[in-house]
Short mmCIF file of C-alpha atoms and ligand atoms in Angstrom, two decimals:
data_model
loop_
_atom_site.label_atom_id
_atom_site.label_comp_id
_atom_site.label_asym_id
_atom_site.label_seq_id
_atom_site.Cartn_x
_atom_site.Cartn_y
_atom_site.Cartn_z
CA UNK A 267 -0.17 21.01 20.87
CA UNK A 268 1.31 19.86 17.54
CA UNK A 269 1.60 22.60 14.90
CA UNK A 270 -0.25 22.02 11.63
CA UNK A 271 1.91 22.60 8.56
CA UNK A 272 0.66 23.75 5.19
CA UNK A 273 2.27 23.24 1.79
CA UNK A 274 1.95 24.57 -1.72
CA UNK A 275 3.35 21.87 -3.99
CA UNK A 276 3.43 18.21 -2.94
CA UNK A 277 5.32 15.49 -4.80
CA UNK A 278 3.48 12.16 -4.55
CA UNK A 279 5.62 9.27 -5.77
CA UNK A 280 3.89 6.03 -6.72
CA UNK A 281 0.77 8.14 -7.27
CA UNK A 282 -0.46 5.90 -10.09
CA UNK A 283 -0.60 2.88 -7.77
CA UNK A 284 -3.39 1.73 -5.49
CA UNK A 285 -2.98 3.80 -2.31
CA UNK A 286 -1.07 6.60 -4.07
CA UNK A 287 -3.88 7.28 -6.57
CA UNK A 288 -6.47 7.26 -3.81
CA UNK A 289 -4.25 9.65 -1.86
CA UNK A 290 -3.85 12.08 -4.78
CA UNK A 291 -7.65 12.38 -4.93
CA UNK A 292 -7.87 12.73 -1.16
CA UNK A 293 -5.17 15.43 -1.08
CA UNK A 294 -6.81 17.57 -3.77
CA UNK A 295 -10.25 17.25 -2.17
CA UNK A 296 -8.97 18.07 1.28
CA UNK A 297 -6.52 20.84 0.27
CA UNK A 298 -7.98 22.42 -2.87
CA UNK A 299 -5.28 25.10 -3.06
CA UNK A 300 -2.40 22.57 -3.26
CA UNK A 301 -0.52 21.60 -6.41
CA UNK A 302 0.35 17.90 -6.77
CA UNK A 303 3.17 16.45 -8.85
CA UNK A 304 2.76 12.70 -9.32
CA UNK A 305 6.01 10.86 -10.05
CA UNK A 306 5.62 7.26 -11.12
CA UNK A 307 7.66 4.79 -13.15
CA UNK A 308 4.45 3.05 -14.29
CA UNK A 309 5.57 -0.46 -13.48
CA UNK A 310 3.01 -3.24 -13.95
CA UNK A 311 1.27 -1.81 -10.83
CA UNK A 312 1.04 1.80 -12.03
CA UNK A 313 -2.13 2.69 -13.89
CA UNK A 314 -2.90 6.16 -15.23
CA UNK A 315 -6.53 5.11 -15.63
CA UNK A 316 -6.80 5.54 -11.85
CA UNK A 317 -5.97 9.27 -12.28
CA UNK A 318 -7.74 9.87 -15.60
CA UNK A 319 -10.39 12.13 -14.05
CA UNK A 320 -7.63 14.62 -13.11
CA UNK A 321 -6.47 15.18 -16.70
CA UNK A 322 -6.79 18.90 -17.40
CA UNK A 323 -6.90 19.87 -13.71
CA UNK A 324 -4.38 22.74 -13.46
CA UNK A 325 -3.38 21.60 -9.95
CA UNK A 326 -2.17 18.18 -11.19
CA UNK A 327 0.88 17.20 -13.22
CA UNK A 328 2.41 13.83 -13.99
CA UNK A 329 6.09 12.89 -14.48
CA UNK A 330 7.00 9.41 -15.59
CA UNK A 331 10.24 8.64 -13.72
CA UNK A 332 12.00 6.07 -11.59
CA UNK A 333 12.58 7.27 -8.01
CA UNK A 334 16.08 5.82 -8.30
CA UNK A 335 16.88 8.12 -11.27
CA UNK A 336 18.76 11.04 -9.68
CA UNK A 337 18.53 13.47 -12.60
CA UNK A 338 14.83 12.90 -13.19
CA UNK A 339 14.02 13.24 -9.49
CA UNK A 340 16.13 16.34 -9.18
CA UNK A 341 14.16 17.99 -12.00
CA UNK A 342 10.75 16.85 -10.77
CA UNK A 343 11.34 18.04 -7.21
CA UNK A 344 11.92 21.68 -8.23
CA UNK A 345 9.52 23.88 -6.29
CA UNK A 346 8.09 21.08 -4.12
CA UNK A 347 7.89 21.75 -0.40
CA UNK A 348 6.68 18.26 0.61
CA UNK A 349 7.30 14.72 -0.64
CA UNK A 350 5.10 11.70 0.10
CA UNK A 351 6.80 8.49 -1.01
CA UNK A 352 4.36 5.71 -1.89
CA UNK A 353 6.56 4.35 -4.70
CA UNK A 354 7.61 0.80 -3.95
CA UNK A 355 7.65 -2.72 -5.15
CA UNK A 356 4.84 -3.82 -2.86
CA UNK A 357 3.95 -7.49 -3.32
CA UNK A 358 5.49 -10.02 -0.91
CA UNK A 359 5.14 -12.96 -3.34
CA UNK A 360 7.03 -11.06 -6.06
CA UNK A 361 9.82 -10.27 -3.59
CA UNK A 362 10.41 -14.01 -3.28
CA UNK A 363 11.04 -14.17 -7.06
CA UNK A 364 12.97 -10.86 -7.57
CA UNK A 365 14.34 -9.40 -4.33
CA UNK A 366 16.91 -7.26 -6.19
CA UNK A 367 14.21 -5.07 -7.74
CA UNK A 368 12.78 -4.45 -4.27
CA UNK A 369 16.12 -3.29 -2.93
CA UNK A 370 16.62 -0.94 -5.90
CA UNK A 371 13.28 0.82 -5.35
CA UNK A 372 12.44 0.38 -1.67
CA UNK A 373 15.95 1.12 -0.34
CA UNK A 374 18.07 2.83 -3.00
CA UNK A 375 15.10 4.77 -4.40
CA UNK A 376 14.32 6.13 -0.93
CA UNK A 377 17.93 7.27 -0.62
CA UNK A 378 17.74 9.12 -3.97
CA UNK A 379 14.55 10.89 -2.85
CA UNK A 380 16.04 11.84 0.51
CA UNK A 381 19.19 13.26 -1.11
CA UNK A 382 17.10 15.35 -3.50
CA UNK A 383 14.82 16.49 -0.65
CA UNK A 384 17.86 17.64 1.31
CA UNK A 385 19.30 19.54 -1.67
CA UNK A 386 15.98 21.18 -2.49
CA UNK A 387 15.25 22.19 1.09
CA UNK A 388 11.99 20.22 1.14
CA UNK A 389 10.13 21.10 4.35
CA UNK A 390 8.58 17.68 5.01
CA UNK A 391 9.27 14.13 3.78
CA UNK A 392 6.79 11.34 4.49
CA UNK A 393 7.86 7.74 3.96
CA UNK A 394 5.00 5.28 3.53
CA UNK A 395 6.00 2.10 5.33
CA UNK A 396 4.20 -1.01 6.51
CA UNK A 397 3.28 -3.02 9.59
CA UNK A 398 5.35 -5.84 8.07
CA UNK A 399 8.56 -4.18 9.28
CA UNK A 400 7.75 -5.49 12.80
CA UNK A 401 7.68 -9.06 11.54
CA UNK A 402 4.68 -11.12 12.56
CA UNK A 403 2.90 -11.26 15.92
CA UNK A 404 1.54 -14.82 15.79
CA UNK A 405 -0.76 -14.66 18.83
CA UNK A 406 -2.33 -11.87 20.89
CA UNK A 407 -0.81 -8.43 21.49
CA UNK A 408 -0.08 -5.48 19.20
CA UNK A 409 3.03 -3.85 17.77
CA UNK A 410 3.86 -0.38 19.09
CA UNK A 411 6.07 2.13 17.30
CA UNK A 412 9.01 1.62 19.66
CA UNK A 413 9.18 -2.15 19.02
CA UNK A 414 12.26 -3.56 17.32
CA UNK A 415 11.94 -4.08 13.57
CA UNK A 416 12.19 -7.78 12.67
CA UNK A 417 11.14 -8.09 9.00
CA UNK A 418 10.88 -11.67 7.72
CA UNK A 419 10.66 -11.46 3.92
CA UNK A 420 12.60 -9.54 1.23
CA UNK A 421 9.78 -6.99 0.77
CA UNK A 422 9.51 -6.10 4.44
CA UNK A 423 13.29 -6.16 4.88
CA UNK A 424 13.61 -3.65 2.03
CA UNK A 425 10.89 -1.44 3.54
CA UNK A 426 12.69 -1.54 6.89
CA UNK A 427 15.89 -0.54 5.06
CA UNK A 428 14.08 2.46 3.58
CA UNK A 429 12.94 3.48 7.06
CA UNK A 430 16.50 3.29 8.39
CA UNK A 431 17.68 5.61 5.63
CA UNK A 432 14.93 8.09 6.52
CA UNK A 433 16.05 8.03 10.16
CA UNK A 434 19.64 8.62 9.06
CA UNK A 435 18.62 11.78 7.17
CA UNK A 436 16.66 13.08 10.16
CA UNK A 437 19.65 12.59 12.43
CA UNK A 438 22.53 13.61 10.18
CA UNK A 439 20.96 16.28 7.97
CA UNK A 440 18.12 17.52 10.13
CA UNK A 441 15.60 16.58 7.43
CA UNK A 442 12.03 16.97 8.65
CA UNK A 443 10.78 13.45 7.96
CA UNK A 444 8.03 11.21 9.31
CA UNK A 445 6.99 7.60 8.68
CA UNK A 446 3.63 5.82 8.57
CA UNK A 447 3.30 2.05 9.03
CA UNK A 448 0.01 0.96 7.50
CA UNK A 449 -1.71 -2.40 7.78
CA UNK A 450 -3.26 -4.43 4.93
CA UNK A 451 -5.18 -1.96 2.82
CA UNK A 452 -8.18 -2.63 0.59
CA UNK A 453 -10.59 -0.68 -1.59
CA UNK A 454 -11.03 0.52 -5.19
CA UNK A 455 -8.15 0.50 -7.74
CA UNK A 456 -6.06 -2.22 -6.03
CA UNK A 457 -4.03 -4.36 -8.42
CA UNK A 458 -5.66 -7.80 -8.44
CA UNK A 459 -2.50 -9.65 -7.36
CA UNK A 460 -3.40 -8.74 -3.75
CA UNK A 461 -5.67 -10.95 -1.67
CA UNK A 462 -9.01 -9.11 -1.55
CA UNK A 463 -9.18 -7.99 -5.21
CA UNK A 464 -7.82 -11.37 -6.35
CA UNK A 465 -10.54 -13.21 -4.44
CA UNK A 466 -13.26 -10.86 -5.73
CA UNK A 467 -12.19 -10.91 -9.37
CA UNK A 468 -11.56 -14.69 -9.43
CA UNK A 469 -15.02 -15.21 -7.93
CA UNK A 470 -16.56 -12.92 -10.57
CA UNK A 471 -14.78 -15.04 -13.22
CA UNK A 472 -15.89 -18.32 -11.56
CA UNK A 473 -12.20 -19.19 -11.12
CA UNK A 474 -10.75 -20.98 -8.05
CA UNK A 475 -9.77 -18.78 -5.07
CA UNK A 476 -6.19 -19.80 -4.08
CA UNK A 477 -5.85 -19.94 -0.28
CA UNK A 478 -2.26 -20.28 0.92
CA UNK A 479 -1.72 -23.11 3.42
CA UNK A 480 -4.47 -23.55 6.00
CA UNK A 481 -5.88 -20.04 5.33
CA UNK A 482 -5.96 -19.29 9.06
CA UNK A 483 -3.48 -16.40 8.81
CA UNK A 484 -4.83 -13.11 10.11
CA UNK A 485 -4.58 -9.63 8.66
CA UNK A 486 -5.80 -6.28 10.02
CA UNK A 487 -7.77 -4.68 7.17
CA UNK A 488 -7.57 -0.92 6.67
CA UNK A 489 -9.87 0.85 4.22
CA UNK A 490 -7.86 2.83 1.67
CA UNK A 491 -9.54 6.15 2.45
CA UNK A 492 -8.76 5.70 6.16
CA UNK A 493 -5.14 4.97 5.21
CA UNK A 494 -5.09 8.17 3.14
CA UNK A 495 -6.60 10.19 5.99
CA UNK A 496 -3.91 8.88 8.36
CA UNK A 497 -1.14 9.70 5.90
CA UNK A 498 -2.50 13.20 5.39
CA UNK A 499 -2.75 13.81 9.11
CA UNK A 500 0.82 12.65 9.74
CA UNK A 501 2.05 14.75 6.80
CA UNK A 502 0.52 17.87 8.32
CA UNK A 503 0.75 17.21 12.06
CA UNK A 504 3.22 14.37 12.74
CA UNK A 505 6.25 15.09 14.91
CA UNK A 506 9.63 15.12 13.15
CA UNK A 507 11.47 11.79 13.21
CA UNK A 508 8.44 9.85 14.48
CA UNK A 509 6.73 6.77 13.07
CA UNK A 510 2.94 6.28 13.30
CA UNK A 511 1.04 2.99 13.07
CA UNK A 512 -2.09 3.06 10.90
CA UNK A 513 -4.10 -0.11 11.53
CA UNK A 514 -7.71 -0.73 10.59
CA UNK A 515 -8.82 -2.47 13.79
CA UNK A 516 -10.40 -5.15 11.57
CA UNK A 517 -8.51 -8.36 12.32
CA UNK A 518 -9.85 -11.19 10.16
CA UNK A 519 -8.87 -14.73 9.14
CA UNK A 520 -8.07 -15.01 5.41
CA UNK A 521 -10.40 -17.95 4.85
CA UNK A 522 -13.32 -16.10 6.43
CA UNK A 523 -12.71 -13.04 4.24
CA UNK A 524 -12.73 -15.25 1.13
CA UNK A 525 -15.99 -16.90 2.24
CA UNK A 526 -17.63 -13.51 2.85
CA UNK A 527 -16.67 -12.45 -0.68
CA UNK A 528 -18.19 -15.61 -2.18
CA UNK A 529 -21.36 -15.14 -0.13
CA UNK A 530 -21.80 -11.51 -1.22
CA UNK A 531 -21.41 -12.52 -4.86
CA UNK A 532 -23.66 -15.57 -4.51
CA UNK A 533 -20.83 -17.95 -5.49
CA UNK A 534 -20.24 -21.44 -4.03
CA UNK A 535 -17.60 -22.18 -1.37
CA UNK A 536 -16.43 -25.01 -3.63
CA UNK A 537 -14.40 -22.30 -5.47
CA UNK A 538 -12.01 -22.18 -2.45
CA UNK A 539 -8.69 -24.01 -3.20
CA UNK A 540 -6.06 -24.60 -0.54
CA UNK A 541 -2.70 -24.36 -2.32
CA UNK A 542 0.99 -24.49 -1.39
CA UNK A 543 1.87 -21.94 1.30
CA UNK A 544 3.98 -18.78 0.90
CA UNK A 545 7.53 -19.43 2.22
CA UNK A 546 8.08 -17.54 5.49
CA UNK A 547 4.38 -16.63 5.58
CA UNK A 548 3.73 -14.14 8.39
CA UNK A 549 0.91 -15.51 10.51
CA UNK A 550 -0.59 -12.36 11.93
CA UNK A 551 -0.05 -8.60 12.14
CA UNK A 552 -1.66 -6.32 14.71
CA UNK A 553 -1.00 -2.66 15.45
CA UNK A 554 -1.60 -0.33 18.35
CA UNK A 555 -2.92 2.90 16.80
CA UNK A 556 -3.04 5.00 19.98
CA UNK A 557 -0.30 7.32 18.73
CA UNK A 558 -2.05 8.23 15.45
CA UNK A 559 -5.38 8.54 17.25
CA UNK A 560 -3.81 10.97 19.72
CA UNK A 561 -2.89 13.07 16.67
CA UNK A 562 -6.57 13.07 15.62
CA UNK A 563 -6.90 10.03 13.31
CA UNK A 564 -10.39 8.49 13.33
CA UNK A 565 -10.57 5.47 11.00
CA UNK A 566 -13.94 3.93 10.15
CA UNK A 567 -13.99 0.41 11.58
CA UNK A 568 -17.07 -1.06 9.87
CA UNK A 569 -15.28 -3.79 7.89
CA UNK A 570 -18.47 -5.56 6.77
CA UNK A 571 -19.82 -2.42 5.09
CA UNK A 572 -16.47 -1.42 3.58
CA UNK A 573 -15.79 -4.95 2.26
CA UNK A 574 -19.26 -5.06 0.72
CA UNK A 575 -18.71 -1.63 -0.90
CA UNK A 576 -15.36 -2.83 -2.25
CA UNK A 577 -16.86 -6.03 -3.70
CA UNK A 578 -19.55 -3.95 -5.37
CA UNK A 579 -16.92 -1.57 -6.81
CA UNK A 580 -15.06 -4.45 -8.51
CA UNK A 581 -18.35 -5.88 -9.75
CA UNK A 582 -19.29 -2.48 -11.23
CA UNK A 583 -15.86 -1.61 -12.66
CA UNK A 584 -15.00 -4.75 -14.60
CA UNK A 585 -13.29 -2.99 -17.55
CA UNK A 586 -10.70 -1.55 -15.08
CA UNK A 587 -9.53 -4.92 -13.76
CA UNK A 588 -10.23 -7.06 -16.81
CA UNK A 589 -7.74 -4.91 -18.78
CA UNK A 590 -5.12 -5.68 -16.10
CA UNK A 591 -5.88 -9.38 -15.89
CA UNK A 592 -5.49 -9.86 -19.62
CA UNK A 593 -1.99 -8.27 -19.63
CA UNK A 594 1.16 -8.78 -17.52
CA UNK A 595 -0.95 -10.26 -14.77
CA UNK A 596 -1.54 -13.47 -16.72
CA UNK A 597 2.22 -14.22 -16.83
CA UNK A 598 2.54 -13.48 -13.12
CA UNK A 599 -0.41 -15.69 -12.30
CA UNK A 600 1.03 -18.61 -14.22
CA UNK A 601 4.46 -18.15 -12.61
CA UNK A 602 3.23 -17.83 -9.03
CA UNK A 603 0.25 -20.17 -8.96
CA UNK A 604 1.15 -23.06 -11.26
CA UNK A 605 4.02 -23.88 -8.87
CA UNK A 606 1.49 -23.93 -6.01
CA UNK A 607 -0.63 -26.50 -7.77
CA UNK A 608 -3.32 -24.21 -9.22
CA UNK A 609 -4.52 -25.16 -12.69
CA UNK A 610 -3.78 -22.06 -14.82
CA UNK A 611 -5.20 -21.18 -18.23
P1 NAD B 74 1.16 -0.53 -5.69
O1 NAD B 74 2.05 -1.66 -6.05
O2 NAD B 74 -0.28 -0.58 -6.04
O3 NAD B 74 1.73 0.82 -6.34
C1 NAD B 74 3.08 1.14 -6.34
C2 NAD B 74 3.27 2.30 -7.32
O4 NAD B 74 4.66 2.68 -7.28
C3 NAD B 74 2.94 1.97 -8.76
O5 NAD B 74 2.21 3.01 -9.35
C4 NAD B 74 4.30 1.80 -9.43
O6 NAD B 74 4.29 2.11 -10.80
C5 NAD B 74 5.14 2.78 -8.62
N1 NAD B 74 6.56 2.45 -8.61
C6 NAD B 74 7.12 1.24 -8.34
N2 NAD B 74 8.47 1.32 -8.43
C7 NAD B 74 8.75 2.61 -8.76
C8 NAD B 74 9.95 3.32 -8.97
N3 NAD B 74 11.15 2.71 -8.92
N4 NAD B 74 9.88 4.63 -9.28
C9 NAD B 74 8.67 5.27 -9.37
N5 NAD B 74 7.51 4.63 -9.19
C10 NAD B 74 7.54 3.32 -8.88
O7 NAD B 74 1.38 -0.32 -4.15
P2 NAD B 74 0.36 0.11 -2.99
O8 NAD B 74 -0.32 -1.08 -2.49
O9 NAD B 74 -0.41 1.28 -3.44
O10 NAD B 74 1.42 0.56 -1.87
C11 NAD B 74 1.88 1.90 -1.83
C12 NAD B 74 2.83 2.05 -0.66
O11 NAD B 74 2.17 1.69 0.54
C13 NAD B 74 4.06 1.17 -0.74
O12 NAD B 74 5.15 1.90 -0.26
C14 NAD B 74 3.75 0.00 0.19
O13 NAD B 74 4.92 -0.54 0.73
C15 NAD B 74 2.91 0.69 1.24
N6 NAD B 74 1.92 -0.11 1.94
C16 NAD B 74 0.99 -0.85 1.22
C17 NAD B 74 0.00 -1.55 1.91
C18 NAD B 74 -1.04 -2.39 1.19
O14 NAD B 74 -1.74 -3.16 1.84
N7 NAD B 74 -1.20 -2.26 -0.11
C19 NAD B 74 -0.05 -1.50 3.31
C20 NAD B 74 0.92 -0.74 4.00
C21 NAD B 74 1.88 -0.05 3.28
O1 DAU B 75 0.52 -5.60 5.97
C1 DAU B 75 0.79 -4.60 5.03
C2 DAU B 75 1.19 -5.26 3.73
O2 DAU B 75 0.01 -5.87 3.23
C3 DAU B 75 1.74 -4.29 2.71
O3 DAU B 75 2.93 -3.73 3.21
C4 DAU B 75 2.00 -4.99 1.38
O4 DAU B 75 2.40 -4.05 0.41
C5 DAU B 75 0.71 -5.65 0.94
O5 DAU B 75 0.96 -6.40 -0.25
C6 DAU B 75 0.17 -6.57 2.02
O6 DAU B 75 1.01 -7.71 2.22
P1 DAU B 75 0.38 -9.18 2.47
O7 DAU B 75 1.36 -10.19 2.07
O8 DAU B 75 -0.25 -9.29 3.80
O9 DAU B 75 -0.83 -9.08 1.41
P2 DAU B 75 -1.41 -10.08 0.31
O10 DAU B 75 -2.62 -9.41 -0.26
O11 DAU B 75 -0.38 -10.57 -0.64
O12 DAU B 75 -1.87 -11.31 1.20
C7 DAU B 75 -2.80 -11.16 2.26
C8 DAU B 75 -2.95 -12.53 2.92
O13 DAU B 75 -3.60 -13.42 2.00
C9 DAU B 75 -1.64 -13.19 3.29
O14 DAU B 75 -1.81 -13.93 4.49
C10 DAU B 75 -1.38 -14.14 2.13
C11 DAU B 75 -2.78 -14.56 1.73
N1 DAU B 75 -2.94 -14.89 0.30
C12 DAU B 75 -2.53 -13.98 -0.62
C13 DAU B 75 -2.66 -14.22 -1.96
C14 DAU B 75 -2.18 -13.23 -2.99
C15 DAU B 75 -3.54 -16.07 -0.09
O15 DAU B 75 -3.95 -16.89 0.76
N2 DAU B 75 -3.69 -16.32 -1.43
C16 DAU B 75 -3.26 -15.46 -2.39
O16 DAU B 75 -3.40 -15.77 -3.60
#
């Protein structure tokens, strides 16, 4: 039987991002006696609006800091007995333009956090990783936690590097660390550079939906709250030094997902635009989740309902994403999509 740990003060890095902000809410709902310290650099992807409802909650505090900044992390980690590291550069397409930034945060930043955790005697460190570290699994079969890591793009290579550093601290310093490898996550508060929110918001704006290559790539979609539940379970019950796959069990072809979004919003399929493919595009990911399920994880698998709920959330919360799309996003969109043959502006 695995022991269940409890904590008093949890540092959540990247807590102003998509999964991190959902997790901060989940953590405080599930463990009302915990304190949470959110540490976030507030890059283009960080958004304090996603945590605005927690302002004034005595259990919540926010520190604006880079996880690679040793002094700032050292100060913020005072009194924390657990660290959950969501902070990362997370978008594969951006890693093709600026791989150096990914290495600074997703590898060096992890090292800075681990060093601080060791010095502060943190009792548990959870590194949020990704199914992309396995590389792709073009046809049939599923990745299991003992498979070799074969990342194929700068983002996933950097995430694999972060994992290796975590393993090194478990082995050499006896740090109590665990890793989760989540699949493609979707739900409220996701930055609209990612596939599902991009398709929804472009459709709502009657803009073309850019489909890379033939659009027949497959992803395994995991609802954000299920991802958070898996993370929380591994934080409290995972075995030291182990990695746990968190997959949604919702394998779907990109083109079909885009068509479902158009159908739900009553928009025509003529908005679909096949554009130049992503270099090194991983064809398919698939995860065995037996290990997390043995720990007690029970994700909801009803993709149709969860996708519909997500579409409705973006339709109902237009100020949230319209503010993003009118800022930095516009420059990114022009840079990434004009080169792929999408008319921009
Ligand atoms: P996101 O891009 O929405 O958020 C990342 C957050 O990290 C932002 O708030 C950003 O400001 C912050 N951040 C970035 N660099 C930082 C730095 N140097 N110091 C401090 N804060 C920094 O990302 P997300 O989609 O929420 O992903 C969160 C984590 O989950 C990442 O580690 C990612 O690799 C992993 N993951 C994501 C998915 C997915 O489908 N989105 C799936 C599996 C794993
Ligand atoms: O698998 C987990 C990973 O999922 C996470 O580790 C990453 O942080 C997260 O960004 C995500 O990576 P992907 O590259 O799979 O996600 P993205 O949303 O960028 O793309 C999903 C699929 O949709 C992929 O096959 C590429 C395709 N796509 C994406 C965009 C942005 C398009 O066809 N058109 C697009 O405009």
